GROMACS .gro file of C-alpha atoms in nm:
model
  433
    1MET     CA    1 -10.473 -11.425   1.371
    2GLN     CA    2 -10.356 -11.624   1.668
    3LEU     CA    3 -10.508 -11.788   1.970
    4GLY     CA    4 -10.498 -11.458   2.158
    5VAL     CA    5 -10.768 -11.266   2.007
    6PRO     CA    6 -11.104 -11.357   2.022
    7GLN     CA    7 -11.223 -11.703   1.954
    8GLY     CA    8 -11.491 -11.531   1.691
    9SER     CA    9 -11.181 -11.572   1.411
   10VAL     CA   10 -11.040 -11.905   1.462
   11LEU     CA   11 -10.863 -11.889   1.096
   12CYS     CA   12 -10.573 -11.612   1.044
   13CYS     CA   13 -10.646 -11.287   0.883
   14ARG     CA   14 -10.552 -11.325   0.463
   15LYS     CA   15 -10.285 -11.094   0.522
   16GLN     CA   16 -10.100 -11.258   0.698
   17LEU     CA   17 -10.005 -11.557   0.438
   18HIS     CA   18  -9.769 -11.444   0.261
   19CYS     CA   19  -9.414 -11.258   0.301
   20ARG     CA   20  -9.362 -11.001   0.110
   21GLN     CA   21  -8.982 -10.934   0.088
   22PRO     CA   22  -8.761 -11.122  -0.170
   23ALA     CA   23  -8.673 -11.530  -0.054
   24SER     CA   24  -8.438 -11.561  -0.338
   25ARG     CA   25  -8.273 -11.702  -0.143
   26GLY     CA   26  -8.429 -11.962   0.163
   27CYS     CA   27  -8.296 -11.816   0.430
   28GLU     CA   28  -7.993 -11.546   0.560
   29PRO     CA   29  -7.667 -11.689   0.444
   30ALA     CA   30  -7.585 -11.635   0.793
   31HIS     CA   31  -7.876 -11.918   0.814
   32ARG     CA   32  -7.734 -12.141   0.668
   33PRO     CA   33  -7.521 -12.350   0.854
   34SER     CA   34  -7.192 -12.473   0.673
   35GLN     CA   35  -6.997 -12.630   0.933
   36GLN     CA   36  -7.290 -12.901   0.848
   37PRO     CA   37  -7.288 -12.986   0.450
   38ALA     CA   38  -7.577 -13.173   0.316
   39THR     CA   39  -7.516 -13.575   0.402
   40VAL     CA   40  -7.491 -13.847   0.177
   41ALA     CA   41  -7.858 -13.938   0.376
   42CYS     CA   42  -7.977 -13.608   0.276
   43ARG     CA   43  -7.917 -13.577  -0.090
   44ARG     CA   44  -8.039 -13.948  -0.181
   45GLN     CA   45  -8.338 -13.889  -0.017
   46ARG     CA   46  -8.386 -13.589  -0.149
   47GLN     CA   47  -8.352 -13.846  -0.502
   48ALA     CA   48  -8.595 -14.086  -0.436
   49SER     CA   49  -8.899 -13.780  -0.378
   50SER     CA   50  -9.095 -13.763  -0.596
   51LEU     CA   51  -9.182 -13.421  -0.610
   52GLN     CA   52  -8.779 -13.354  -0.744
   53VAL     CA   53  -8.738 -13.121  -0.929
   54GLN     CA   54  -8.478 -13.042  -1.177
   55ALA     CA   55  -8.452 -12.681  -1.225
   56THR     CA   56  -8.156 -12.485  -1.354
   57ALA     CA   57  -8.047 -12.208  -1.243
   58GLU     CA   58  -8.189 -11.979  -1.557
   59ALA     CA   59  -8.517 -12.163  -1.452
   60ALA     CA   60  -8.573 -12.036  -1.101
   61THR     CA   61  -8.480 -11.727  -1.180
   62GLU     CA   62  -8.755 -11.718  -1.469
   63ALA     CA   63  -8.990 -11.933  -1.217
   64ARG     CA   64  -8.991 -11.586  -0.965
   65PRO     CA   65  -9.076 -11.239  -1.097
   66SER     CA   66  -8.945 -10.994  -0.802
   67GLY     CA   67  -8.709 -11.273  -0.610
   68LEU     CA   68  -9.065 -11.520  -0.541
   69THR     CA   69  -9.256 -11.761  -0.728
   70PRO     CA   70  -9.553 -11.729  -0.885
   71PHE     CA   71  -9.684 -11.901  -0.606
   72ALA     CA   72  -9.651 -11.653  -0.382
   73ALA     CA   73  -9.898 -11.438  -0.545
   74VAL     CA   74 -10.230 -11.645  -0.611
   75ARG     CA   75 -10.544 -11.559  -0.471
   76SER     CA   76 -10.748 -11.807  -0.654
   77GLU     CA   77 -10.817 -12.202  -0.703
   78GLU     CA   78 -10.777 -12.122  -1.093
   79GLU     CA   79 -10.437 -11.904  -1.005
   80PHE     CA   80 -10.317 -12.212  -0.836
   81PHE     CA   81 -10.370 -12.426  -1.076
   82GLY     CA   82 -10.254 -12.198  -1.351
   83ALA     CA   83  -9.961 -12.149  -1.213
   84LEU     CA   84  -9.867 -12.551  -1.181
   85GLN     CA   85  -9.989 -12.580  -1.531
   86LYS     CA   86  -9.714 -12.329  -1.680
   87GLY     CA   87  -9.426 -12.461  -1.505
   88VAL     CA   88  -9.586 -12.856  -1.629
   89ASP     CA   89  -9.572 -12.734  -1.962
   90SER     CA   90  -9.259 -12.571  -1.957
   91GLY     CA   91  -9.093 -12.834  -1.850
   92LYS     CA   92  -8.995 -12.650  -1.507
   93LEU     CA   93  -9.211 -12.868  -1.288
   94PRO     CA   94  -9.200 -13.243  -1.363
   95LYS     CA   95  -9.550 -13.383  -1.462
   96GLU     CA   96  -9.614 -13.553  -1.125
   97LEU     CA   97  -9.614 -13.260  -0.953
   98TYR     CA   98  -9.972 -13.198  -1.075
   99PRO     CA   99 -10.138 -13.463  -0.987
  100ALA     CA  100  -9.982 -13.471  -0.670
  101PHE     CA  101 -10.054 -13.179  -0.570
  102LYS     CA  102 -10.427 -13.175  -0.727
  103ASP     CA  103 -10.516 -13.449  -0.496
  104PHE     CA  104 -10.425 -13.225  -0.167
  105TYR     CA  105 -10.561 -12.929  -0.297
  106ASN     CA  106 -10.886 -13.067  -0.287
  107ASN     CA  107 -10.892 -13.296  -0.004
  108TYR     CA  108 -10.811 -13.019   0.168
  109LYS     CA  109 -11.091 -12.784   0.010
  110GLN     CA  110 -11.292 -12.990   0.132
  111THR     CA  111 -11.151 -13.031   0.511
  112VAL     CA  112 -11.259 -12.633   0.533
  113LEU     CA  113 -11.490 -12.571   0.389
  114ASN     CA  114 -11.700 -12.778   0.552
  115SER     CA  115 -11.565 -12.742   0.898
  116ASP     CA  116 -11.741 -12.426   1.097
  117ALA     CA  117 -11.485 -12.193   1.143
  118PRO     CA  118 -11.608 -11.865   1.087
  119ASP     CA  119 -11.292 -11.735   0.850
  120ALA     CA  120 -11.336 -12.058   0.562
  121SER     CA  121 -11.390 -11.996   0.267
  122PRO     CA  122 -11.242 -12.076  -0.112
  123GLU     CA  123 -10.971 -11.774  -0.175
  124LEU     CA  124 -10.833 -11.957   0.195
  125VAL     CA  125 -10.770 -12.200   0.009
  126ALA     CA  126 -10.634 -12.077  -0.273
  127GLU     CA  127 -10.376 -11.857  -0.002
  128VAL     CA  128 -10.312 -12.124   0.161
  129MET     CA  129 -10.221 -12.343  -0.057
  130GLY     CA  130 -10.000 -12.103  -0.215
  131SER     CA  131  -9.841 -12.060  -0.008
  132ILE     CA  132  -9.737 -12.387   0.029
  133ALA     CA  133  -9.683 -12.481  -0.308
  134ASP     CA  134  -9.430 -12.203  -0.258
  135ARG     CA  135  -9.203 -12.295  -0.056
  136THR     CA  136  -9.186 -12.612  -0.115
  137PHE     CA  137  -9.092 -12.497  -0.458
  138ASN     CA  138  -8.832 -12.225  -0.347
  139GLN     CA  139  -8.674 -12.605  -0.148
  140PHE     CA  140  -8.611 -12.723  -0.514
  141LEU     CA  141  -8.491 -12.425  -0.593
  142ASP     CA  142  -8.252 -12.356  -0.317
  143PRO     CA  143  -8.236 -12.612  -0.067
  144TYR     CA  144  -8.193 -12.521   0.271
  145THR     CA  145  -7.975 -12.765   0.459
  146PHE     CA  146  -8.063 -12.856   0.848
  147PRO     CA  147  -7.748 -12.847   1.105
  148SER     CA  148  -7.821 -13.046   1.456
  149TYR     CA  149  -7.976 -12.822   1.568
  150HIS     CA  150  -8.173 -12.623   1.368
  151THR     CA  151  -8.361 -12.282   1.543
  152ARG     CA  152  -8.659 -12.186   1.392
  153LEU     CA  153  -8.623 -11.908   1.082
  154LEU     CA  154  -8.847 -11.614   1.094
  155GLU     CA  155  -8.647 -11.397   0.814
  156PRO     CA  156  -8.724 -11.234   0.579
  157TYR     CA  157  -8.923 -11.595   0.588
  158ASP     CA  158  -9.089 -11.655   0.882
  159TYR     CA  159  -9.154 -12.032   0.847
  160TYR     CA  160  -9.345 -12.053   1.191
  161LYS     CA  161  -9.657 -11.827   1.136
  162PHE     CA  162  -9.658 -12.012   0.813
  163GLY     CA  163  -9.712 -12.355   0.950
  164GLN     CA  164  -9.921 -12.249   1.259
  165ASN     CA  165 -10.105 -12.033   0.958
  166TYR     CA  166 -10.200 -12.472   0.777
  167VAL     CA  167 -10.279 -12.644   1.116
  168ARG     CA  168 -10.519 -12.398   1.250
  169THR     CA  169 -10.729 -12.418   0.937
  170LEU     CA  170 -10.765 -12.801   1.061
  171ILE     CA  171 -10.821 -12.680   1.472
  172ASN     CA  172 -11.153 -12.784   1.615
  173PHE     CA  173 -11.093 -12.568   1.935
  174ASN     CA  174 -11.445 -12.594   2.036
  175LYS     CA  175 -11.348 -12.959   2.048
  176SER     CA  176 -10.976 -12.935   2.150
  177VAL     CA  177 -10.847 -12.932   2.544
  178VAL     CA  178 -10.531 -12.897   2.726
  179GLY     CA  179 -10.537 -13.150   2.996
  180HIS     CA  180 -10.400 -13.031   3.371
  181LEU     CA  181 -10.293 -12.702   3.223
  182ASP     CA  182 -10.149 -12.619   3.600
  183ARG     CA  183  -9.901 -12.936   3.461
  184PHE     CA  184  -9.704 -12.679   3.227
  185ARG     CA  185  -9.723 -12.434   3.442
  186LYS     CA  186  -9.515 -12.655   3.638
  187VAL     CA  187  -9.268 -12.710   3.372
  188GLN     CA  188  -9.282 -12.299   3.233
  189GLU     CA  189  -9.126 -12.248   3.597
  190GLN     CA  190  -8.805 -12.481   3.574
  191LEU     CA  191  -8.795 -12.355   3.271
  192ASP     CA  192  -8.776 -12.026   3.436
  193ALA     CA  193  -8.500 -12.146   3.739
  194GLY     CA  194  -8.277 -12.268   3.519
  195GLU     CA  195  -8.413 -12.687   3.480
  196ASN     CA  196  -8.473 -12.917   3.204
  197VAL     CA  197  -8.731 -13.057   3.111
  198VAL     CA  198  -8.829 -13.350   2.842
  199LEU     CA  199  -9.104 -13.453   2.758
  200LEU     CA  200  -9.152 -13.775   2.677
  201ALA     CA  201  -9.394 -13.821   2.398
  202ASN     CA  202  -9.654 -14.005   2.138
  203HIS     CA  203  -9.658 -13.831   1.807
  204GLN     CA  204  -9.915 -13.884   1.573
  205THR     CA  205  -9.875 -13.700   1.229
  206GLU     CA  206  -9.688 -13.382   1.089
  207ALA     CA  207  -9.912 -13.114   1.250
  208ASP     CA  208  -9.780 -13.194   1.619
  209PRO     CA  209  -9.537 -12.901   1.651
  210GLY     CA  210  -9.921 -12.677   1.547
  211VAL     CA  211 -10.122 -12.846   1.790
  212TRP     CA  212  -9.908 -12.773   2.059
  213ALA     CA  213  -9.799 -12.414   1.964
  214LEU     CA  214 -10.198 -12.366   1.913
  215LEU     CA  215 -10.334 -12.476   2.183
  216LEU     CA  216 -10.079 -12.266   2.449
  217GLU     CA  217  -9.969 -11.903   2.262
  218LYS     CA  218 -10.198 -11.721   2.453
  219VAL     CA  219 -10.149 -11.873   2.825
  220LEU     CA  220  -9.761 -12.024   2.814
  221PRO     CA  221  -9.662 -11.801   2.439
  222ARG     CA  222  -9.282 -11.986   2.567
  223LEU     CA  223  -9.345 -12.358   2.612
  224ALA     CA  224  -9.531 -12.282   2.205
  225THR     CA  225  -9.187 -12.140   2.096
  226GLU     CA  226  -8.897 -12.225   2.248
  227ILE     CA  227  -9.007 -12.578   2.253
  228ILE     CA  228  -8.717 -12.837   2.020
  229TYR     CA  229  -8.791 -13.137   1.894
  230VAL     CA  230  -8.615 -13.452   1.826
  231ALA     CA  231  -8.682 -13.426   1.463
  232GLY     CA  232  -8.600 -13.721   1.243
  233ASP     CA  233  -8.524 -13.823   0.849
  234ARG     CA  234  -8.870 -13.741   0.695
  235VAL     CA  235  -8.920 -13.407   0.847
  236VAL     CA  236  -8.571 -13.244   0.726
  237ALA     CA  237  -8.573 -13.395   0.372
  238ASP     CA  238  -8.875 -13.473   0.303
  239PRO     CA  239  -9.005 -13.197   0.017
  240LEU     CA  240  -9.383 -13.116   0.169
  241CYS     CA  241  -9.190 -13.116   0.527
  242LYS     CA  242  -8.902 -12.870   0.539
  243PRO     CA  243  -9.079 -12.557   0.485
  244PHE     CA  244  -9.252 -12.657   0.829
  245SER     CA  245  -9.032 -12.796   0.955
  246MET     CA  246  -8.772 -12.497   0.929
  247GLY     CA  247  -9.017 -12.245   1.142
  248ARG     CA  248  -8.989 -12.541   1.448
  249ASN     CA  249  -8.627 -12.552   1.667
  250LEU     CA  250  -8.503 -12.889   1.628
  251PHE     CA  251  -8.249 -13.176   1.722
  252CYS     CA  252  -8.226 -13.380   1.388
  253VAL     CA  253  -8.140 -13.764   1.410
  254HIS     CA  254  -8.202 -14.072   1.204
  255SER     CA  255  -8.409 -14.268   1.358
  256ARG     CA  256  -8.343 -14.635   1.415
  257LYS     CA  257  -8.627 -14.744   1.206
  258ARG     CA  258  -8.441 -14.591   0.915
  259MET     CA  259  -8.166 -14.640   0.948
  260ASP     CA  260  -8.066 -14.993   0.767
  261ASP     CA  261  -8.289 -14.836   0.508
  262ILE     CA  262  -7.934 -14.771   0.247
  263PRO     CA  263  -7.741 -15.034   0.423
  264GLU     CA  264  -7.422 -14.831   0.260
  265LEU     CA  265  -7.526 -14.495   0.478
  266LYS     CA  266  -7.592 -14.658   0.768
  267ALA     CA  267  -7.250 -14.530   0.940
  268GLU     CA  268  -7.257 -14.178   0.826
  269LYS     CA  269  -7.583 -14.187   0.983
  270MET     CA  270  -7.456 -14.298   1.267
  271ALA     CA  271  -7.219 -13.985   1.215
  272THR     CA  272  -7.427 -13.746   1.244
  273ASN     CA  273  -7.574 -13.897   1.566
  274ARG     CA  274  -7.357 -13.826   1.744
  275ARG     CA  275  -7.311 -13.463   1.651
  276THR     CA  276  -7.673 -13.443   1.710
  277LEU     CA  277  -7.566 -13.529   2.041
  278GLY     CA  278  -7.276 -13.289   2.122
  279ALA     CA  279  -7.524 -13.034   1.994
  280MET     CA  280  -7.799 -13.187   2.256
  281VAL     CA  281  -7.540 -13.219   2.528
  282LYS     CA  282  -7.417 -12.822   2.443
  283GLU     CA  283  -7.796 -12.714   2.473
  284LEU     CA  284  -7.866 -12.896   2.742
  285SER     CA  285  -7.595 -12.812   2.981
  286LYS     CA  286  -7.704 -12.427   2.938
  287GLY     CA  287  -8.011 -12.497   3.149
  288GLY     CA  288  -8.383 -12.368   3.059
  289LYS     CA  289  -8.443 -12.594   2.757
  290LEU     CA  290  -8.767 -12.841   2.683
  291VAL     CA  291  -8.711 -13.102   2.443
  292TRP     CA  292  -8.940 -13.233   2.292
  293ILE     CA  293  -8.874 -13.623   2.197
  294ALA     CA  294  -9.119 -13.933   2.053
  295PRO     CA  295  -8.951 -14.231   2.163
  296SER     CA  296  -9.168 -14.460   2.037
  297GLY     CA  297  -8.908 -14.364   1.666
  298GLY     CA  298  -9.210 -14.197   1.505
  299ARG     CA  299  -9.606 -14.171   1.419
  300ASP     CA  300  -9.855 -14.372   1.616
  301ARG     CA  301 -10.084 -14.565   1.347
  302PRO     CA  302 -10.452 -14.696   1.460
  303ASP     CA  303 -10.385 -15.130   1.566
  304PRO     CA  304 -10.527 -15.302   1.290
  305GLN     CA  305 -10.740 -15.539   1.411
  306SER     CA  306 -10.961 -15.304   1.575
  307GLY     CA  307 -10.810 -15.031   1.456
  308ASP     CA  308 -10.797 -14.801   1.795
  309TRP     CA  309 -10.566 -14.530   1.851
  310LEU     CA  310 -10.357 -14.570   2.106
  311PRO     CA  311  -9.920 -14.435   2.177
  312HIS     CA  312  -9.737 -14.678   2.012
  313ARG     CA  313  -9.441 -14.849   2.305
  314TYR     CA  314  -9.151 -14.619   2.393
  315ASP     CA  315  -8.792 -14.709   2.345
  316PRO     CA  316  -8.628 -14.752   2.594
  317GLY     CA  317  -8.293 -14.700   2.443
  318ALA     CA  318  -8.475 -14.296   2.400
  319VAL     CA  319  -8.558 -14.265   2.725
  320GLU     CA  320  -8.295 -14.393   2.890
  321LEU     CA  321  -8.064 -14.124   2.623
  322MET     CA  322  -8.249 -13.839   2.773
  323ARG     CA  323  -8.243 -13.908   3.167
  324THR     CA  324  -7.864 -13.936   3.094
  325MET     CA  325  -7.798 -13.685   2.873
  326MET     CA  326  -7.975 -13.442   3.139
  327ALA     CA  327  -7.742 -13.569   3.390
  328LYS     CA  328  -7.493 -13.497   3.159
  329SER     CA  329  -7.593 -13.128   3.219
  330LYS     CA  330  -7.485 -13.060   3.545
  331LYS     CA  331  -7.806 -12.897   3.574
  332PRO     CA  332  -8.144 -12.955   3.735
  333GLY     CA  333  -8.348 -13.222   3.465
  334HIS     CA  334  -8.762 -13.279   3.439
  335LEU     CA  335  -8.904 -13.598   3.293
  336TRP     CA  336  -9.251 -13.546   3.192
  337PRO     CA  337  -9.430 -13.823   2.991
  338MET     CA  338  -9.729 -13.685   2.780
  339ALA     CA  339  -9.955 -13.781   2.495
  340MET     CA  340 -10.054 -13.587   2.184
  341TYR     CA  341 -10.388 -13.646   2.034
  342SER     CA  342 -10.426 -13.544   1.709
  343TRP     CA  343 -10.403 -13.762   1.443
  344GLU     CA  344 -10.815 -13.676   1.320
  345VAL     CA  345 -10.646 -13.370   1.122
  346MET     CA  346 -10.342 -13.574   0.930
  347PRO     CA  347 -10.318 -13.923   0.989
  348PRO     CA  348 -10.017 -14.077   0.860
  349PRO     CA  349  -9.979 -14.336   0.597
  350ALA     CA  350 -10.140 -14.678   0.718
  351GLY     CA  351  -9.830 -14.812   0.725
  352LEU     CA  352  -9.399 -14.668   0.758
  353GLU     CA  353  -9.323 -14.567   0.373
  354LYS     CA  354  -8.950 -14.594   0.329
  355ASN     CA  355  -9.033 -14.373   0.093
  356LEU     CA  356  -9.102 -13.944   0.042
  357GLY     CA  357  -9.388 -13.753  -0.094
  358GLU     CA  358  -9.642 -13.928   0.118
  359ARG     CA  359  -9.983 -13.845   0.024
  360ARG     CA  360 -10.173 -13.667   0.273
  361LEU     CA  361 -10.475 -13.606   0.354
  362THR     CA  362 -10.688 -13.312   0.597
  363GLY     CA  363 -10.956 -13.315   0.853
  364TYR     CA  364 -11.089 -13.109   1.047
  365ALA     CA  365 -11.153 -13.211   1.456
  366GLY     CA  366 -11.052 -13.143   1.807
  367THR     CA  367 -10.703 -13.228   1.921
  368GLY     CA  368 -10.536 -13.210   2.253
  369ILE     CA  369 -10.197 -13.263   2.489
  370SER     CA  370 -10.190 -13.347   2.840
  371LEU     CA  371  -9.898 -13.429   3.098
  372ALA     CA  372  -9.903 -13.707   3.282
  373GLU     CA  373  -9.776 -13.625   3.593
  374GLU     CA  374  -9.362 -13.562   3.653
  375LEU     CA  375  -9.206 -13.956   3.640
  376ASP     CA  376  -9.028 -13.989   4.005
  377VAL     CA  377  -8.677 -14.136   3.907
  378ASP     CA  378  -8.572 -14.251   4.203
  379ALA     CA  379  -8.927 -14.365   4.334
  380VAL     CA  380  -8.968 -14.600   4.033
  381LEU     CA  381  -8.635 -14.745   4.025
  382SER     CA  382  -8.634 -14.861   4.410
  383GLY     CA  383  -8.610 -15.203   4.425
  384ILE     CA  384  -8.423 -15.257   4.138
  385PRO     CA  385  -8.011 -15.322   4.145
  386ALA     CA  386  -7.808 -15.097   3.982
  387GLU     CA  387  -7.659 -15.320   3.800
  388GLN     CA  388  -7.949 -15.419   3.630
  389ARG     CA  389  -7.946 -15.169   3.389
  390GLN     CA  390  -8.195 -15.334   3.180
  391GLU     CA  391  -8.482 -15.399   3.449
  392ARG     CA  392  -8.413 -15.011   3.523
  393GLN     CA  393  -8.434 -14.889   3.203
  394GLN     CA  394  -8.735 -15.095   3.117
  395LYS     CA  395  -8.942 -14.984   3.403
  396LEU     CA  396  -8.907 -14.615   3.320
  397THR     CA  397  -8.961 -14.673   2.974
  398GLU     CA  398  -9.335 -14.880   3.062
  399THR     CA  399  -9.373 -14.661   3.349
  400ALA     CA  400  -9.367 -14.352   3.117
  401TRP     CA  401  -9.588 -14.522   2.815
  402GLN     CA  402  -9.845 -14.630   3.052
  403ALA     CA  403  -9.862 -14.311   3.147
  404ALA     CA  404  -9.924 -14.157   2.818
  405VAL     CA  405 -10.142 -14.427   2.755
  406GLU     CA  406 -10.378 -14.305   3.041
  407GLU     CA  407 -10.346 -13.903   2.960
  408PHE     CA  408 -10.449 -13.985   2.565
  409LYS     CA  409 -10.739 -14.227   2.684
  410LEU     CA  410 -10.913 -13.928   2.886
  411ILE     CA  411 -10.825 -13.648   2.660
  412SER     CA  412 -11.015 -13.877   2.361
  413ASP     CA  413 -11.266 -13.866   2.620
  414ALA     CA  414 -11.317 -13.526   2.645
  415ILE     CA  415 -11.265 -13.420   2.325
  416HIS     CA  416 -11.613 -13.696   2.133
  417ASN     CA  417 -11.756 -13.644   2.448
  418ASP     CA  418 -11.924 -13.323   2.541
  419THR     CA  419 -12.032 -13.372   2.835
  420VAL     CA  420 -11.748 -13.474   2.972
  421ARG     CA  421 -11.505 -13.207   2.841
  422ALA     CA  422 -11.759 -12.941   2.983
  423THR     CA  423 -11.800 -13.156   3.310
  424SER     CA  424 -11.402 -13.206   3.324
  425ASN     CA  425 -11.175 -13.059   3.636
  426MET     CA  426 -10.873 -13.160   3.403
  427HIS     CA  427 -10.927 -13.027   3.054
  428SER     CA  428 -10.984 -12.717   2.962
  429GLN     CA  429 -10.943 -12.498   2.636
  430PRO     CA  430 -10.721 -12.188   2.782
  431TRP     CA  431 -10.717 -11.990   2.447
  432LYS     CA  432 -11.120 -11.910   2.518
  433ASP     CA  433 -11.063 -11.728   2.885
   0.00000   0.00000   0.00000
């Protein structure tokens, strides 16, 4: 159930968990861009996945009666693992897939059944996990190639609802908050005026797009769905990430952190990024675009000494890139520092992993988003001569990052302190209004 309905039913209606239309293709041909063929990097990354499935066309046909994978009809834990075991026994699924999904299933089951969500049940766990296995398996059988600019796929399968249904089960809405809702409303006003907005946000989990949408969709539904995320390698190549990414609007890039993973592919990755920059300029030139970028280049990790979570430092190159892109668009543009708190619902691995197919851990917890004040670029850079470009970029980036850190600390306090949350005049829970 969406956030626009009464709080008494936090979890979605189970009837919405699966698309019953034939899914013999991941999307219709009109949605499968041909102008951007898969890069060599993407092919290598798919081969590196620990969940790689060597499925022939014949196996795909046998595995999907009436155009569906066997996981689409799952309604119980027994049925889920029965379908998984049959796939392994028949050789259509690699044996490594069984323990990976078993670990994911059991961790997710514990999270949901130990939550206080009213619709939590073993049946819900089985159906959500069945939908994830169904869409993941479908990517091995019929992989989708992301173009430089990907728009969310809603038919014949609604990948947006698919992602929301999963993330919704992990969020404790009673402890979640939105900071400075008035600033989010201001962003919508800027977009309505045909102006562009870039959010300079920290990034914590693979669930961040779902958290953003679920916390805003009741009061600001267009912000929830029309946002475009700048997405790195993992979210468009990892088999488990791809189905969730297909439900979001994306500018697809290769991050600096992974640019040199395979040296011989660096030139091709850079070429892909140039195509994406062209797509960004084109879209921003239309005006009224909302873009989310994580200038740190990846997910936050806890401090190795203290264990504290804070937004990672922003990369001046990323902040300057977005400022330049907006300037080239010839449309008014705005930079807003933003804080995201979500690490407890899907904590990332302790370190940066180059291999795809990482272990997925889940938790039921409060989440939060908050906007700092819009950056007044001229005021921030006043007193720094124009020719001192590096100093100007560093100053703007540091200002944006510090603002995000302060908002992160405030929403963290509101999430974990009932008194702060109840008495704060800057934090709200708009899904309850």
